[in-house]
Each structure stands twice: as structure tokens, then as C-alpha cells.
Amino acid sequence: MHRFWIIVGYLFAVALLSAMVWSYGYRQALTQLSEKAEADLALASDGLSSQLQVYQELAVLMSDHPALKQLDNPADKFAARELLLEVADKTAAIDVIYADRDGQVLAAAHDVVQGNVKGQPAFERAMHGALGSSHGVLSGIGNRIFSYAAPAFGPDGQVVGSVMIIADIEDVERTWRGSTEAVFFIDRSGLVFISNRSELLFWQRFDGQVGITPPHAEAGSFASSRIGPHEIWSIGWGPYLPVRALHLTRDLPVIGMTGEVLMDIAPARRLAALQAAAVAAIFLAFGALLFLATERRRTLADANAVLESRVAQRTRALTAANVALRREVAERQEAEAALKRAQADLVQAGKLNALGQMSAGISHELNQPLMAIQQFADNGAAFLTRGKSEKATENLGRISEMAARMARIIKNLRAFARNESEPMGKVDLVQVIRTAVELTEPRLHADGVTLDWRPNTKPVYAWGGEVRLVQVFVNLINNAADAMSNQEERLIRIAIDNGERLAVTVRDIGPGIEEPEKLFEPFYTTKAVGSSEGMGLGLSISYGLVQSFGGNIRGTNASSGAIFTVELEYFKEDKAA
């Protein structure tokens, strides 16, 4: 019994909360509908005012037309009538009339007023020198009209007549009828004179109360109430009007009317009902889950004991697996360290292999200065013996130049051969290529290879490691020389492109690349098996070095020979930081 009353109390609380949510959601939805209704009413009001203002401005413009100044003979009157007829046809006006001070129509497009406009409110106001306007139902044809009358002044400044434009309200309504919510415009007497719903026409209110029920509507089928700041109408005036509607008004002093809109509130009620139903469903589901949870608590306690036992077993298994995984990670880390050492050794092996290929030329390059030093030393001693100190000084200077040349060659060799990984940073690419050219110059000279290399006058700074970049270009120059070993003409061109992207090209005139897709694979070589020229590691090593600098290297065939392009990043201060 106690459980029963708890359930009843919970259901009552859910119902109360749902009602509060419905009320709040309904008011919020009404606020949003009110904003939309206000925008629709403003749009319709501005459109109506703009359309009627066209006729007002037309009346003002036509009042000074020269064709209406002199109407003394039938020809002038005929010309004036043709003018007014053309204006009426182009503006869709019911009639365009020119009348004298007594209201007698002197010229008209159609003369729907039957010859006289005296007594018309718009005309009477025009006779006082002001722009007049009025609205009503045109007798005879029953059209709702809106009239504008503008005074015509004579040479002495006195009003001599008036131009009246009569607009058909139905024609104005036709452009926006049914396109928005129910919108209607009430004049100062409370009569609905303009509307996009024909059911509302000629309905009249007095001091905010219903005076005349619209046609085809049941008497007494109108009620008004307020929900917060919003006015709600309950009406039953036809299938094209809402049963319950949000009512808003907007004053239009320009045309002497009040615009009103009726926005259907059914969507707001549905939205509020959905919100209340959602809240009720959530809380009912929560209550049901809570009830089931209470009922199953004992069962879950037993299951929990079994689960804890299984968890303990699983934990032991995971612990064992974790130990094995850590052991495997340690082994992988050792293997990775070994791989890095092997890669470093491979790079060093590539350097030594290049040095081996260049050893004969380097020996000749060092032997030649040594012999020259010996000869200059002997000549210097002889000149000293003869007392020719100037000649001896000249020979000593040449000995110093030869020594400096040998020191530069040995310095480049030591830098190239040392086994260390210098940090990446700012590297002068021009100096790097100059060093690579000096290292390979003996071999190129011995093989009869012409080198076309015009260094830049200014440094070009790249991001990388100087020694490793030298090794890359030494490998590329040696490979180019090897490719042309079986031909008489041998030429290597080196160029730096320091445009938007920094790139260096090494081009030969050899036979080209046989298999470009395998070019950078380890141990891939086109040289004879057992050849002492290399093991096919130079390009693979160069590819890895350039990739480590964030660059790229590629090889392609040209019309004659092969082109290797090394792309590097420019040095940037923020990257160095």
C-alpha cells in the first residue's frame, strides 16, 4: 500500500511538472510567433503603403502636366483624355480625372464618377491646396477604391483644378493575397477595408468590440483573451482563417489606417504539447527505471559477487599480458636502437665508399701540390744563394698557396669523413655545393668530366645539416659521372633555383634512368655485379638524408640524360627558435 501511494504521488508530480513545462513552452512559442507576425505585418504594411504611394506621387506629377493647362477646345480635351487614358492603362488605375474648381470633369480616362467629383473628400481637400486622399466603394460597379487628389495651380498661384487618381484596391491586394498570414487594414471607423482574406472584408469593430460579424460567419463566434502580453482571438470565420490566432496591430498614419494580423497559434500549442510530453516521458521513463532498479537490486548484488570473481581472474590474466607486452616493447625499443645504429653505420659506409671512389683523384690532388712545394723550395734556395731575394719571396708565397690548398682539401675530407650527426640549422647551400665540387673535382678531372657550375654571388640559406648535405651532393655528382663512364662527351650541370621553393638540380647527359620507380631502393644499381664502384646505397642514403631535413629528392629522365632535383626548406628564424 505504501508503494502504491508513492507511485500515485510521483505521477501527480510528473503531471504538475508537465503542465508547467507546457505553460512555459507555450508562452515562449507565442513570443516567437509574435516576432514573425510582426515581421509579416510590417512587410504587408510597407508593401501596401508603397503601392498606394505610387498613385499619390502620380497625382502630384500629373497636376503640373502641360497638356492639362489649356482645355479650351475639343482638340485639347481629346489630347488630354488620350494622355490620361494612357496613364491609367500603364498604372492599372481605375480612372485618372482632371476637374475644375467646381468639380466638373474636364478630361478623364474612363469618367467613372459620371462627370462631377464635387463632394469627394479627396477633391475637397485638394481645393484647399493640399494633397487629398479618401477611400470607399465606387457606386455603380461596387469596387473598393482609394483616391488621391492633387491641386493644380494657375499662373497666379490659385487652385484652378485638381488631378484625381482612383486606384482599385482589389488590384493592389492581388499581388500579396494569400501569400502571408491573415492581414487586414481597418480605417478610422473600424471597418476592414483591405485584406488578403476575403472573409474579413467589411467587418467592423467599435472601441475594440465586434460590431458586425464578417459574412458567412456565425454570430457570436468571436472571443478575445490575453496570455501575458499576447492577445489571443478565438474565431470561427471560415476554413482559411485560424480558429485560434495571435492578434497584433500596427498604426499606418500615412494611409490613415491600422494594419492587423492574425497568426495561427496551433504550431505553438503543438510545440508546447511536445515539450510537455517529452518531459513527462523522460520522468516516467526515469521512474520506471528507478522502480526496476530497486526490484533488481538484490539480483544485481548476487551477480556482482560473481562479476568480481571474474574480474579478479581477468585482472590476473591482464597483468600477465601486460608483463609480456612490456617485454615486447623493450625488445622493440632495442631493435629500433639497433636499426638507428645500423642506419648511422650505413650513412658512414656510404661516405667511406665515396671516399674510396675518390681516393685516386684525391691522392693526385695532394701529390701535385707536394711536388710543386718541393720544386718551389729548391728554386727558393737557389735564388737565395744567388742573392735574388725577391724571386725567393715569390717562391715562398707560392709554397704558402699550395699549403693552403692542401689544408682546404684535407679539411673537406675530414669534415666529410667524420662520423657524427650535427644538429640541423642554418646552412649556406652555395658553400655546401662548393665543398662537394671540391671533393669530387679530382675524380671529375681524371675522368674528363666537364662541370657547369656557376655559384650564386650571395649565400642561399637552407634548413638542414651541412655535412649530410655535402654527402648528398657528392653522391649525386659521383652517380652522374658513373652514368657517363662509357661515353666520350661528359658534362654535369648544377643549378640552384631559389624561387618560391628552394631546389637544386644535378643534370648529366648520360643514358638516363632505366627504372625510375626503383631508383631510391637500397642495393638497386645498374652497375655490373662485383663492380667496385658501389653497392647501390648512395641514392637510398641520399633520399633518407633529404627526407630528414623535411625536403624531397626525385629523379627523372630528360631529352638527354637524367635530372636529379633536391628540394629543401628555406631557413626561418622562428623554426630555428
PDB file of N, CA and C in Angstrom, residues 6 162 169 227 332 345 348 386 427 431 444 461 481:
ATOM      1  N   ILE A   6       3.215   6.002  -3.129  1.00  0.00           N
ATOM      2  CA  ILE A   6       4.437   6.624  -3.675  1.00  0.00           C
ATOM      3  C   ILE A   6       4.325   6.780  -5.189  1.00  0.00           C
ATOM      4  N   SER A 162      -8.021  70.108 -60.190  1.00  0.00           N
ATOM      5  CA  SER A 162      -7.421  69.011 -59.431  1.00  0.00           C
ATOM      6  C   SER A 162      -7.284  67.786 -60.333  1.00  0.00           C
ATOM      7  N   ILE A 169      -8.524  48.798 -55.188  1.00  0.00           N
ATOM      8  CA  ILE A 169      -7.914  48.096 -54.051  1.00  0.00           C
ATOM      9  C   ILE A 169      -7.736  46.610 -54.357  1.00  0.00           C
ATOM     10  N   ILE A 227      -2.829  36.202 -22.909  1.00  0.00           N
ATOM     11  CA  ILE A 227      -1.855  35.320 -22.243  1.00  0.00           C
ATOM     12  C   ILE A 227      -0.566  36.119 -22.144  1.00  0.00           C
ATOM     13  N   ARG A 332      61.371  -4.271 -28.805  1.00  0.00           N
ATOM     14  CA  ARG A 332      61.210  -3.414 -29.982  1.00  0.00           C
ATOM     15  C   ARG A 332      62.063  -2.153 -29.875  1.00  0.00           C
ATOM     16  N   ASP A 345      75.580   3.685 -39.328  1.00  0.00           N
ATOM     17  CA  ASP A 345      76.733   2.988 -39.912  1.00  0.00           C
ATOM     18  C   ASP A 345      76.628   2.952 -41.430  1.00  0.00           C
ATOM     19  N   GLN A 348      77.651   6.255 -42.790  1.00  0.00           N
ATOM     20  CA  GLN A 348      79.100   6.363 -42.738  1.00  0.00           C
ATOM     21  C   GLN A 348      79.750   5.489 -43.794  1.00  0.00           C
ATOM     22  N   ARG A 386     121.923  32.997 -54.922  1.00  0.00           N
ATOM     23  CA  ARG A 386     122.329  33.972 -55.917  1.00  0.00           C
ATOM     24  C   ARG A 386     122.039  35.406 -55.475  1.00  0.00           C
ATOM     25  N   VAL A 427      72.162  26.574 -43.023  1.00  0.00           N
ATOM     26  CA  VAL A 427      73.228  26.036 -43.866  1.00  0.00           C
ATOM     27  C   VAL A 427      73.280  26.873 -45.145  1.00  0.00           C
ATOM     28  N   GLN A 431      77.812  27.223 -50.273  1.00  0.00           N
ATOM     29  CA  GLN A 431      79.058  26.689 -49.720  1.00  0.00           C
ATOM     30  C   GLN A 431      79.024  25.165 -49.693  1.00  0.00           C
ATOM     31  N   LEU A 444      86.450  14.082 -61.171  1.00  0.00           N
ATOM     32  CA  LEU A 444      85.889  14.593 -62.414  1.00  0.00           C
ATOM     33  C   LEU A 444      86.985  14.965 -63.402  1.00  0.00           C
ATOM     34  N   TYR A 461      70.384  30.361 -47.851  1.00  0.00           N
ATOM     35  CA  TYR A 461      70.334  29.610 -46.595  1.00  0.00           C
ATOM     36  C   TYR A 461      69.180  28.614 -46.623  1.00  0.00           C
ATOM     37  N   ALA A 481      78.686  11.106 -62.829  1.00  0.00           N
ATOM     38  CA  ALA A 481      79.938  10.764 -63.515  1.00  0.00           C
ATOM     39  C   ALA A 481      79.964   9.283 -63.895  1.00  0.00           C
TER      40      ALA A 481
END
